[in-house]
């Protein structure tokens, strides 16, 4: 007889949400966590970075108070308090997860898990934090072990905790560096570049691709780069990193751009070149689990090739997003419980919380055309939106991509103030298989930034009202 119905390994957003849903479905559930409840997202990722970025946003706004008829005496920041506020926010949410586990009667086992062969699913042996070990079993075991920053030791892209950082070190330094290199221009790299630049660091971002935020629509990427350059962030694009090394005073980065060698120096470098799934030291080889490039191979419900074993979230591959992990977990556990659901998730939005923010869902214009769609594209700038003008947030635009034959919304892309709060409107439309007519007939409140979403849909069909 098994100890539990479900054991979840990893208590990040994907893991703890899966455990909660399992409990709601009447399944006796345990969750194993080797570090802290909430995982990387709550402790070292999504949440503390947003706390830092909020401090940076407020600090930058001090430069624009005069335009609103306001003034303050002096302009300074306490870096230590900024960091401590961020850590406090993380601690608060971690405590919240502990409360949720208790509320839903999920047993928390603190320690590092390893799997071994068993029936009807692999056995779980936990090296307990308090010492000793405990072996438990369940009818179903779900891997939600997440991922970590990718490193490339051969060329020096490996953190040392002092001069070469990953996101962990970048969240808790004692002081802000005067000069900073950010290697990688995905969401993580851009958010840290935005934060440190706001506090006065000289920031250079190095990207191997020909444009920043390479997963975003090309128009969004180009607009974002111009906005970041206006704020003083410098870029080296299509750059191949040859070597990153420590020096007496900082770091030295050798790179090649368009066949030309260049060396950059700075106080600190942040390595943000992707992430790798946490698949080590779990005994996965012993049980014959199929992996692909460091991630667990699953079907649309999180099912692996090992009976009774499932995987969700970052460890199961891209997109590496907390909200994707949470919904994958719910999708997986409901499948285990026998509830019928679709074989794949609804469209998954992506957000970058820089200044300006970037948000998107679905296909880019280029991807839609490459997939064979005949498209209608709409755009609407915030500079003519009433709420944006009143708020002094004029930069950016909304872009929509529709299938010209069916009217289906294929993708939506935004750059501007608080667009990460707006993208969900388009996500709902796509999830409900809305068409252009549905968006035309939706009433958007006035005055709001969201009116730009309505106008971008109208513009795709030559019907914009305010431009």
Tab-separated table of C-alpha atoms in Angstrom:
chain	number	residue	atom	x	y	z
A	1	UNK	CA	0.000	0.000	0.000
A	2	UNK	CA	1.313	3.458	-0.928
A	3	UNK	CA	1.941	6.169	1.661
A	4	UNK	CA	0.286	8.794	-0.526
A	5	UNK	CA	-1.837	9.122	-3.626
A	6	UNK	CA	0.455	11.833	-5.006
A	7	UNK	CA	3.981	12.988	-4.230
A	8	UNK	CA	5.114	16.244	-5.816
A	9	UNK	CA	8.866	16.867	-5.950
A	10	UNK	CA	9.562	20.583	-5.927
A	11	UNK	CA	7.542	23.352	-4.253
A	12	UNK	CA	7.857	26.144	-6.791
A	13	UNK	CA	4.719	27.654	-8.392
A	14	UNK	CA	4.122	24.551	-10.492
A	15	UNK	CA	4.672	22.153	-7.605
A	16	UNK	CA	2.724	23.817	-4.832
A	17	UNK	CA	-0.255	24.614	-7.091
A	18	UNK	CA	-0.289	20.980	-8.254
A	19	UNK	CA	-0.304	19.827	-4.629
A	20	UNK	CA	-3.181	22.158	-3.766
A	21	UNK	CA	-5.279	20.947	-6.702
A	22	UNK	CA	-4.504	17.332	-5.829
A	23	UNK	CA	-5.768	17.915	-2.301
A	24	UNK	CA	-8.902	19.615	-3.625
A	25	UNK	CA	-9.571	16.488	-5.670
A	26	UNK	CA	-9.433	14.335	-2.528
A	27	UNK	CA	-5.965	12.885	-3.090
A	28	UNK	CA	-3.641	12.340	-0.130
A	29	UNK	CA	-0.672	14.496	-1.087
A	30	UNK	CA	2.905	15.193	-0.033
A	31	UNK	CA	5.346	17.717	-1.425
A	32	UNK	CA	9.141	17.480	-1.191
A	33	UNK	CA	11.304	20.622	-1.223
A	34	UNK	CA	15.078	20.792	-0.754
A	35	UNK	CA	15.382	24.574	-0.265
A	36	UNK	CA	12.428	26.901	0.346
A	37	UNK	CA	8.716	26.734	-0.358
A	38	UNK	CA	7.892	28.839	-3.390
A	39	UNK	CA	10.953	27.690	-5.295
A	40	UNK	CA	13.026	29.974	-7.493
A	41	UNK	CA	10.072	32.124	-8.549
A	42	UNK	CA	9.040	33.331	-5.115
A	43	UNK	CA	12.513	33.370	-3.574
A	44	UNK	CA	14.975	34.188	-6.364
A	45	UNK	CA	13.048	35.030	-9.506
A	46	UNK	CA	9.646	36.411	-10.461
A	47	UNK	CA	8.657	38.054	-7.198
A	48	UNK	CA	11.843	39.633	-5.776
A	49	UNK	CA	12.861	40.961	-9.193
A	50	UNK	CA	9.503	42.738	-9.512
A	51	UNK	CA	10.045	44.313	-6.108
A	52	UNK	CA	13.431	45.627	-7.293
A	53	UNK	CA	11.970	46.891	-10.546
A	54	UNK	CA	9.229	48.760	-8.691
A	55	UNK	CA	11.837	50.603	-6.629
A	56	UNK	CA	13.714	51.462	-9.825
A	57	UNK	CA	10.534	52.678	-11.526
A	58	UNK	CA	9.664	54.993	-8.645
A	59	UNK	CA	13.213	56.340	-8.538
A	60	UNK	CA	13.167	57.148	-12.244
A	61	UNK	CA	9.812	58.883	-11.928
A	62	UNK	CA	11.421	61.476	-9.693
A	63	UNK	CA	12.988	62.937	-12.833
A	64	UNK	CA	9.550	63.690	-14.247
A	65	UNK	CA	7.745	65.187	-11.247
A	66	UNK	CA	8.049	68.751	-12.524
A	67	UNK	CA	5.902	67.908	-15.561
A	68	UNK	CA	3.106	66.970	-13.125
A	69	UNK	CA	3.506	70.159	-11.085
A	70	UNK	CA	5.351	68.408	-8.275
A	71	UNK	CA	8.789	68.733	-6.717
A	72	UNK	CA	10.916	67.046	-4.082
A	73	UNK	CA	14.083	68.079	-2.345
A	74	UNK	CA	17.016	65.834	-3.103
A	75	UNK	CA	17.165	62.611	-5.072
A	76	UNK	CA	18.825	59.566	-3.554
A	77	UNK	CA	18.325	55.889	-2.846
A	78	UNK	CA	19.351	53.454	-0.138
A	79	UNK	CA	20.499	50.369	-2.026
A	80	UNK	CA	20.487	48.186	1.070
A	81	UNK	CA	16.853	49.038	1.806
A	82	UNK	CA	15.881	48.324	-1.803
A	83	UNK	CA	17.404	44.857	-1.538
A	84	UNK	CA	15.937	44.205	1.893
A	85	UNK	CA	12.437	45.186	0.748
A	86	UNK	CA	12.775	42.708	-2.106
A	87	UNK	CA	13.845	39.939	0.264
A	88	UNK	CA	11.000	40.819	2.631
A	89	UNK	CA	8.454	40.457	-0.151
A	90	UNK	CA	9.899	37.026	-0.957
A	91	UNK	CA	9.742	35.935	2.692
A	92	UNK	CA	6.124	37.045	2.965
A	93	UNK	CA	5.058	34.965	-0.011
A	94	UNK	CA	7.055	31.938	1.112
A	95	UNK	CA	5.200	32.069	4.418
A	96	UNK	CA	1.989	32.271	2.413
A	97	UNK	CA	2.799	29.024	0.617
A	98	UNK	CA	3.470	27.317	3.953
A	99	UNK	CA	0.024	28.447	5.112
A	100	UNK	CA	-1.589	27.078	1.940
A	101	UNK	CA	0.094	23.699	2.405
A	102	UNK	CA	-1.234	23.491	5.950
A	103	UNK	CA	-4.697	24.670	4.915
A	104	UNK	CA	-4.977	22.011	2.226
A	105	UNK	CA	-3.455	19.271	4.405
A	106	UNK	CA	-0.485	18.726	2.121
A	107	UNK	CA	2.400	17.118	4.012
A	108	UNK	CA	5.647	19.017	3.464
A	109	UNK	CA	8.802	16.895	3.487
A	110	UNK	CA	11.934	19.019	3.688
A	111	UNK	CA	14.906	17.510	1.912
A	112	UNK	CA	16.396	16.376	-1.391
A	113	UNK	CA	14.513	13.648	-3.238
A	114	UNK	CA	15.879	10.772	-5.312
A	115	UNK	CA	13.924	8.165	-7.262
A	116	UNK	CA	14.329	4.416	-7.499
A	117	UNK	CA	12.359	1.701	-9.244
A	118	UNK	CA	9.044	0.838	-7.699
A	119	UNK	CA	5.428	-0.107	-8.416
A	120	UNK	CA	3.047	1.440	-9.419
A	121	UNK	CA	5.427	4.424	-9.586
A	122	UNK	CA	9.050	5.082	-8.598
A	123	UNK	CA	9.841	5.176	-4.892
A	124	UNK	CA	10.995	8.477	-3.395
A	125	UNK	CA	13.844	8.606	-0.885
A	126	UNK	CA	14.376	11.975	0.772
A	127	UNK	CA	17.662	13.043	2.375
A	128	UNK	CA	16.053	15.080	5.131
A	129	UNK	CA	17.260	18.573	6.030
A	130	UNK	CA	17.004	17.616	9.674
A	131	UNK	CA	19.211	14.593	9.094
A	132	UNK	CA	18.625	10.999	8.125
A	133	UNK	CA	16.393	9.851	5.297
A	134	UNK	CA	12.829	8.836	4.619
A	135	UNK	CA	11.484	6.623	1.847
A	136	UNK	CA	7.892	7.176	0.742
A	137	UNK	CA	5.717	5.880	-2.078
A	138	UNK	CA	2.685	7.038	-4.005
A	139	UNK	CA	0.494	5.918	-6.867
A	140	UNK	CA	1.645	8.990	-8.779
A	141	UNK	CA	4.881	10.989	-8.561
A	142	UNK	CA	5.145	14.411	-10.209
A	143	UNK	CA	8.492	16.052	-10.955
A	144	UNK	CA	8.311	19.828	-10.545
A	145	UNK	CA	11.998	20.434	-9.850
A	146	UNK	CA	12.279	23.546	-12.007
A	147	UNK	CA	15.445	24.853	-13.584
A	148	UNK	CA	18.516	26.960	-12.878
A	149	UNK	CA	20.653	29.473	-14.722
A	150	UNK	CA	22.578	27.957	-17.615
A	151	UNK	CA	26.341	28.307	-17.420
A	152	UNK	CA	29.140	27.682	-19.921
A	153	UNK	CA	32.328	27.031	-17.888
A	154	UNK	CA	34.502	26.532	-21.000
A	155	UNK	CA	34.330	30.258	-21.831
A	156	UNK	CA	34.053	31.569	-18.289
A	157	UNK	CA	30.258	31.878	-18.088
A	158	UNK	CA	30.167	30.354	-14.625
A	159	UNK	CA	29.318	32.426	-11.535
A	160	UNK	CA	31.854	33.022	-8.814
A	161	UNK	CA	29.503	34.925	-6.518
A	162	UNK	CA	31.616	38.085	-6.592
A	163	UNK	CA	32.257	39.384	-10.093
A	164	UNK	CA	30.324	36.937	-12.269
A	165	UNK	CA	26.673	36.679	-11.286
A	166	UNK	CA	23.551	34.729	-12.177
A	167	UNK	CA	20.122	36.031	-11.148
A	168	UNK	CA	20.740	34.866	-7.580
A	169	UNK	CA	23.797	37.043	-7.010
A	170	UNK	CA	22.211	39.925	-8.925
A	171	UNK	CA	19.337	39.987	-6.432
A	172	UNK	CA	21.417	40.448	-3.266
A	173	UNK	CA	24.606	42.474	-3.888
A	174	UNK	CA	25.857	44.821	-1.195
A	175	UNK	CA	26.209	47.686	-3.661
A	176	UNK	CA	25.206	48.457	-7.226
A	177	UNK	CA	28.129	48.133	-9.673
A	178	UNK	CA	29.304	51.241	-11.475
A	179	UNK	CA	29.679	49.291	-14.707
A	180	UNK	CA	27.817	46.134	-15.658
A	181	UNK	CA	27.829	43.641	-18.514
A	182	UNK	CA	24.660	41.603	-19.078
A	183	UNK	CA	25.212	38.535	-21.256
A	184	UNK	CA	21.881	37.619	-22.793
A	185	UNK	CA	18.925	39.827	-23.736
A	186	UNK	CA	16.000	37.601	-22.861
A	187	UNK	CA	13.536	38.644	-20.172
A	188	UNK	CA	15.927	37.972	-17.263
A	189	UNK	CA	18.828	39.885	-18.788
A	190	UNK	CA	16.702	42.829	-19.865
A	191	UNK	CA	14.994	43.138	-16.485
A	192	UNK	CA	18.303	43.291	-14.621
A	193	UNK	CA	19.713	45.711	-17.209
A	194	UNK	CA	16.668	47.917	-16.680
A	195	UNK	CA	16.937	47.806	-12.878
A	196	UNK	CA	20.631	48.569	-12.597
A	197	UNK	CA	20.530	51.266	-15.274
A	198	UNK	CA	17.736	53.037	-13.380
A	199	UNK	CA	20.027	53.226	-10.340
A	200	UNK	CA	22.886	54.705	-12.363
A	201	UNK	CA	24.998	51.752	-13.469
A	202	UNK	CA	26.556	51.914	-16.923
A	203	UNK	CA	25.055	48.854	-18.597
A	204	UNK	CA	26.027	47.008	-21.777
A	205	UNK	CA	23.937	44.057	-22.966
A	206	UNK	CA	25.533	41.368	-25.153
A	207	UNK	CA	23.273	39.241	-27.342
A	208	UNK	CA	24.220	36.409	-29.704
A	209	UNK	CA	21.151	36.959	-31.894
A	210	UNK	CA	20.679	39.904	-34.254
A	211	UNK	CA	18.058	41.541	-32.046
A	212	UNK	CA	17.163	41.780	-28.370
A	213	UNK	CA	14.214	39.894	-26.849
A	214	UNK	CA	14.521	37.494	-29.788
A	215	UNK	CA	11.332	35.536	-29.012
A	216	UNK	CA	9.244	38.691	-29.370
A	217	UNK	CA	7.771	40.182	-32.538
A	218	UNK	CA	10.466	41.961	-34.540
A	219	UNK	CA	8.725	45.345	-34.342
A	220	UNK	CA	8.505	45.042	-30.571
A	221	UNK	CA	12.192	44.120	-30.327
A	222	UNK	CA	13.289	47.105	-32.381
A	223	UNK	CA	11.079	49.509	-30.448
A	224	UNK	CA	12.309	48.095	-27.142
A	225	UNK	CA	15.938	48.515	-28.133
A	226	UNK	CA	15.390	52.165	-29.052
A	227	UNK	CA	13.632	52.775	-25.738
A	228	UNK	CA	16.408	51.113	-23.746
A	229	UNK	CA	19.108	52.983	-25.666
A	230	UNK	CA	17.288	56.226	-24.890
A	231	UNK	CA	17.666	55.314	-21.216
A	232	UNK	CA	21.397	54.808	-21.731
A	233	UNK	CA	21.677	51.030	-22.080
A	234	UNK	CA	24.199	49.969	-24.730
A	235	UNK	CA	23.976	46.844	-26.857
A	236	UNK	CA	26.293	44.495	-28.735
A	237	UNK	CA	24.168	42.341	-31.048
A	238	UNK	CA	25.091	39.283	-33.119
A	239	UNK	CA	28.009	39.009	-30.710
A	240	UNK	CA	29.834	35.755	-30.036
A	241	UNK	CA	31.328	35.546	-26.551
A	242	UNK	CA	34.851	34.157	-26.685
A	243	UNK	CA	35.911	34.434	-23.058
A	244	UNK	CA	34.786	35.989	-19.784
A	245	UNK	CA	37.488	36.340	-17.155
A	246	UNK	CA	38.016	38.005	-13.811
A	247	UNK	CA	40.509	40.829	-13.519
A	248	UNK	CA	41.947	42.593	-10.486
A	249	UNK	CA	39.188	45.192	-10.578
A	250	UNK	CA	36.324	43.371	-12.262
A	251	UNK	CA	35.739	41.325	-15.396
A	252	UNK	CA	36.996	41.291	-18.967
A	253	UNK	CA	34.822	40.042	-21.824
A	254	UNK	CA	36.272	39.056	-25.185
A	255	UNK	CA	33.758	38.872	-28.002
A	256	UNK	CA	33.490	38.873	-31.770
A	257	UNK	CA	30.972	40.967	-33.674
A	258	UNK	CA	30.755	40.834	-37.487
A	259	UNK	CA	34.218	39.294	-37.588
A	260	UNK	CA	35.704	42.056	-35.448
A	261	UNK	CA	37.261	41.275	-32.065
A	262	UNK	CA	36.433	43.478	-29.089
A	263	UNK	CA	37.172	43.476	-25.356
A	264	UNK	CA	34.811	45.001	-22.814
A	265	UNK	CA	35.585	45.590	-19.147
A	266	UNK	CA	33.263	46.179	-16.218
A	267	UNK	CA	32.928	45.779	-12.483
A	268	UNK	CA	30.500	42.868	-12.780
A	269	UNK	CA	28.935	40.579	-15.389
A	270	UNK	CA	25.511	38.941	-15.165
A	271	UNK	CA	25.157	35.665	-17.055
A	272	UNK	CA	21.623	35.330	-18.451
A	273	UNK	CA	22.042	32.884	-21.338
A	274	UNK	CA	19.097	30.622	-20.607
A	275	UNK	CA	18.296	27.939	-18.079
A	276	UNK	CA	18.807	24.207	-17.621
A	277	UNK	CA	16.346	21.748	-16.113
A	278	UNK	CA	17.083	20.398	-12.629
A	279	UNK	CA	17.420	16.722	-13.543
A	280	UNK	CA	20.654	15.866	-11.715
A	281	UNK	CA	20.961	13.741	-8.569
A	282	UNK	CA	17.386	12.502	-8.834
A	283	UNK	CA	18.180	8.964	-9.976
A	284	UNK	CA	16.461	9.541	-13.293
A	285	UNK	CA	19.015	7.459	-15.193
A	286	UNK	CA	18.406	4.486	-12.903
A	287	UNK	CA	14.696	4.424	-13.642
A	288	UNK	CA	15.154	4.937	-17.401
A	289	UNK	CA	13.443	8.318	-17.733
A	290	UNK	CA	13.718	9.841	-21.211
A	291	UNK	CA	15.428	13.240	-21.338
A	292	UNK	CA	15.975	15.638	-24.225
A	293	UNK	CA	18.672	18.313	-23.895
A	294	UNK	CA	18.383	18.403	-20.129
A	295	UNK	CA	14.591	18.371	-19.929
A	296	UNK	CA	12.090	15.596	-19.221
A	297	UNK	CA	10.107	14.395	-22.239
A	298	UNK	CA	6.337	14.386	-21.623
A	299	UNK	CA	3.077	14.250	-23.528
A	300	UNK	CA	0.348	16.887	-23.362
A	301	UNK	CA	-0.647	15.817	-19.847
A	302	UNK	CA	2.795	15.617	-18.250
A	303	UNK	CA	3.011	11.840	-18.663
A	304	UNK	CA	6.564	10.452	-19.011
A	305	UNK	CA	7.785	7.108	-20.338
A	306	UNK	CA	8.076	5.765	-16.763
A	307	UNK	CA	4.791	4.387	-15.359
A	308	UNK	CA	3.372	6.540	-12.584
A	309	UNK	CA	5.859	9.378	-13.177
A	310	UNK	CA	4.944	12.820	-14.511
A	311	UNK	CA	6.773	16.110	-15.056
A	312	UNK	CA	5.546	19.697	-15.252
A	313	UNK	CA	6.997	23.197	-15.414
A	314	UNK	CA	10.528	24.262	-16.267
A	315	UNK	CA	11.995	20.762	-15.911
A	316	UNK	CA	9.663	19.661	-18.726
A	317	UNK	CA	10.954	22.303	-21.139
A	318	UNK	CA	10.030	25.709	-22.535
A	319	UNK	CA	8.442	28.123	-22.223
A	320	UNK	CA	10.098	28.548	-18.827
A	321	UNK	CA	7.351	30.531	-17.132
A	322	UNK	CA	5.804	30.216	-13.690
A	323	UNK	CA	2.241	30.597	-14.957
A	324	UNK	CA	2.842	27.880	-17.544
A	325	UNK	CA	4.100	25.586	-14.753
A	326	UNK	CA	1.028	26.237	-12.603
A	327	UNK	CA	-1.410	25.457	-15.391
A	328	UNK	CA	0.572	22.408	-16.476
A	329	UNK	CA	0.382	21.132	-12.923
A	330	UNK	CA	-3.379	21.568	-12.706
A	331	UNK	CA	-3.760	20.012	-16.163
A	332	UNK	CA	-1.631	17.030	-15.108
A	333	UNK	CA	-3.328	16.324	-11.782
A	334	UNK	CA	-6.807	16.620	-13.261
A	335	UNK	CA	-5.784	14.084	-15.896
A	336	UNK	CA	-4.561	11.784	-13.117
A	337	UNK	CA	-7.897	12.225	-11.340
A	338	UNK	CA	-9.776	11.202	-14.476
A	339	UNK	CA	-11.137	14.615	-15.397
A	340	UNK	CA	-11.344	15.225	-19.123
A	341	UNK	CA	-9.396	18.145	-20.513
A	342	UNK	CA	-7.725	19.268	-23.735
A	343	UNK	CA	-4.435	17.680	-24.731
A	344	UNK	CA	-2.660	21.012	-24.614
A	345	UNK	CA	-2.779	24.244	-22.647
A	346	UNK	CA	-4.414	27.456	-23.734
A	347	UNK	CA	-2.177	30.170	-25.265
A	348	UNK	CA	0.567	31.169	-22.828
A	349	UNK	CA	1.471	34.869	-22.497
A	350	UNK	CA	5.013	36.096	-22.007
A	351	UNK	CA	5.954	39.208	-20.033
A	352	UNK	CA	9.100	41.279	-19.531
A	353	UNK	CA	8.860	43.739	-16.632
A	354	UNK	CA	11.416	46.258	-17.807
A	355	UNK	CA	10.858	49.950	-18.486
A	356	UNK	CA	9.035	49.927	-20.859
A	357	UNK	CA	7.268	46.621	-20.292
A	358	UNK	CA	6.802	44.030	-23.034
A	359	UNK	CA	3.990	41.479	-23.259
A	360	UNK	CA	2.818	39.053	-25.918
A	361	UNK	CA	0.751	35.980	-26.670
A	362	UNK	CA	0.455	33.717	-29.683
A	363	UNK	CA	2.241	34.014	-33.003
A	364	UNK	CA	4.436	36.883	-34.104
A	365	UNK	CA	3.635	38.367	-37.490
A	366	UNK	CA	6.618	36.572	-39.038
A	367	UNK	CA	5.667	33.239	-37.458
A	368	UNK	CA	2.073	33.570	-38.620
A	369	UNK	CA	3.172	34.196	-42.189
A	370	UNK	CA	5.690	31.343	-42.024
A	371	UNK	CA	2.892	29.029	-40.864
A	372	UNK	CA	0.997	29.831	-44.062
A	373	UNK	CA	-1.555	32.281	-42.704
A	374	UNK	CA	-2.773	35.197	-44.742
A	375	UNK	CA	-2.731	37.892	-42.071
A	376	UNK	CA	-4.289	41.207	-41.146
A	377	UNK	CA	-2.126	43.312	-38.849
A	378	UNK	CA	-3.303	46.175	-36.673
A	379	UNK	CA	-1.332	48.709	-34.635
A	380	UNK	CA	-2.245	51.485	-32.251
A	381	UNK	CA	0.222	53.821	-30.485
A	382	UNK	CA	-0.196	54.910	-26.878
A	383	UNK	CA	0.769	58.481	-27.805
A	384	UNK	CA	-2.823	59.116	-28.957
A	385	UNK	CA	-4.503	57.245	-26.090
A	386	UNK	CA	-6.223	59.601	-23.629
A	387	UNK	CA	-5.210	57.762	-20.442
A	388	UNK	CA	-1.614	57.469	-21.653
A	389	UNK	CA	-1.455	61.207	-22.354
A	390	UNK	CA	-2.965	62.060	-18.956
A	391	UNK	CA	-0.493	59.707	-17.243
A	392	UNK	CA	2.538	60.903	-19.190
A	393	UNK	CA	3.137	57.366	-20.502
A	394	UNK	CA	3.245	57.961	-24.252
A	395	UNK	CA	5.776	55.393	-25.408
A	396	UNK	CA	4.872	52.094	-27.045
A	397	UNK	CA	2.064	50.515	-29.022
A	398	UNK	CA	-0.240	47.514	-29.333
A	399	UNK	CA	-0.059	45.152	-32.310
A	400	UNK	CA	-2.561	42.484	-33.340
A	401	UNK	CA	-2.210	39.654	-35.859
A	402	UNK	CA	-5.402	38.104	-37.287
A	403	UNK	CA	-6.032	35.341	-39.784
A	404	UNK	CA	-7.450	37.201	-42.769
A	405	UNK	CA	-9.696	34.316	-43.814
A	406	UNK	CA	-11.241	33.311	-40.480
A	407	UNK	CA	-10.818	36.415	-38.323
A	408	UNK	CA	-9.113	34.341	-35.618
A	409	UNK	CA	-6.728	36.259	-33.382
A	410	UNK	CA	-3.356	34.593	-33.972
A	411	UNK	CA	-1.186	36.807	-31.791
A	412	UNK	CA	-0.949	40.077	-29.887
A	413	UNK	CA	2.125	42.085	-28.929
A	414	UNK	CA	2.565	45.137	-26.718
A	415	UNK	CA	5.234	47.471	-25.467
A	416	UNK	CA	4.546	50.267	-23.024
A	417	UNK	CA	3.458	51.156	-19.502
A	418	UNK	CA	1.842	48.274	-17.574
A	419	UNK	CA	1.180	46.197	-20.698
A	420	UNK	CA	1.851	43.061	-18.633
A	421	UNK	CA	-1.456	43.818	-16.889
A	422	UNK	CA	-3.265	44.196	-20.235
A	423	UNK	CA	-2.159	41.169	-22.257
A	424	UNK	CA	-4.578	38.864	-20.420
A	425	UNK	CA	-7.475	40.406	-22.344
A	426	UNK	CA	-6.076	38.990	-25.547
A	427	UNK	CA	-5.243	35.679	-23.846
A	428	UNK	CA	-8.894	35.279	-22.880
A	429	UNK	CA	-9.970	36.128	-26.429
A	430	UNK	CA	-7.634	33.499	-27.890
A	431	UNK	CA	-8.604	30.881	-25.306
A	432	UNK	CA	-12.266	31.380	-26.161
A	433	UNK	CA	-11.428	31.311	-29.881
A	434	UNK	CA	-12.606	34.874	-30.324
A	435	UNK	CA	-12.592	36.572	-33.708
A	436	UNK	CA	-12.164	40.154	-34.803
A	437	UNK	CA	-15.943	40.671	-34.467
A	438	UNK	CA	-15.840	39.618	-30.821
A	439	UNK	CA	-13.136	42.193	-30.124
A	440	UNK	CA	-14.940	44.872	-32.161
A	441	UNK	CA	-18.074	44.319	-30.073
A	442	UNK	CA	-16.305	44.256	-26.713
A	443	UNK	CA	-16.790	47.447	-24.692
A	444	UNK	CA	-13.462	48.753	-23.347
A	445	UNK	CA	-13.753	51.268	-20.483
A	446	UNK	CA	-12.759	54.887	-21.070
A	447	UNK	CA	-10.305	56.303	-20.261
A	448	UNK	CA	-7.955	53.327	-20.022
A	449	UNK	CA	-4.788	52.137	-21.674
A	450	UNK	CA	-6.744	49.047	-22.687
A	451	UNK	CA	-8.612	51.080	-25.289
A	452	UNK	CA	-5.464	50.717	-27.389
A	453	UNK	CA	-6.227	46.986	-27.536
A	454	UNK	CA	-9.622	47.706	-29.078
A	455	UNK	CA	-8.143	50.168	-31.543
A	456	UNK	CA	-5.384	47.748	-32.593
A	457	UNK	CA	-8.050	45.191	-33.475
A	458	UNK	CA	-10.051	47.788	-35.396
A	459	UNK	CA	-6.933	48.968	-37.212
A	460	UNK	CA	-6.290	45.477	-38.586
A	461	UNK	CA	-9.511	45.908	-40.553
A	462	UNK	CA	-9.122	49.567	-41.458
A	463	UNK	CA	-11.553	50.796	-38.800
A	464	UNK	CA	-9.537	52.674	-36.155
A	465	UNK	CA	-11.503	55.464	-34.451
A	466	UNK	CA	-8.761	57.602	-32.938
A	467	UNK	CA	-5.971	57.724	-35.492
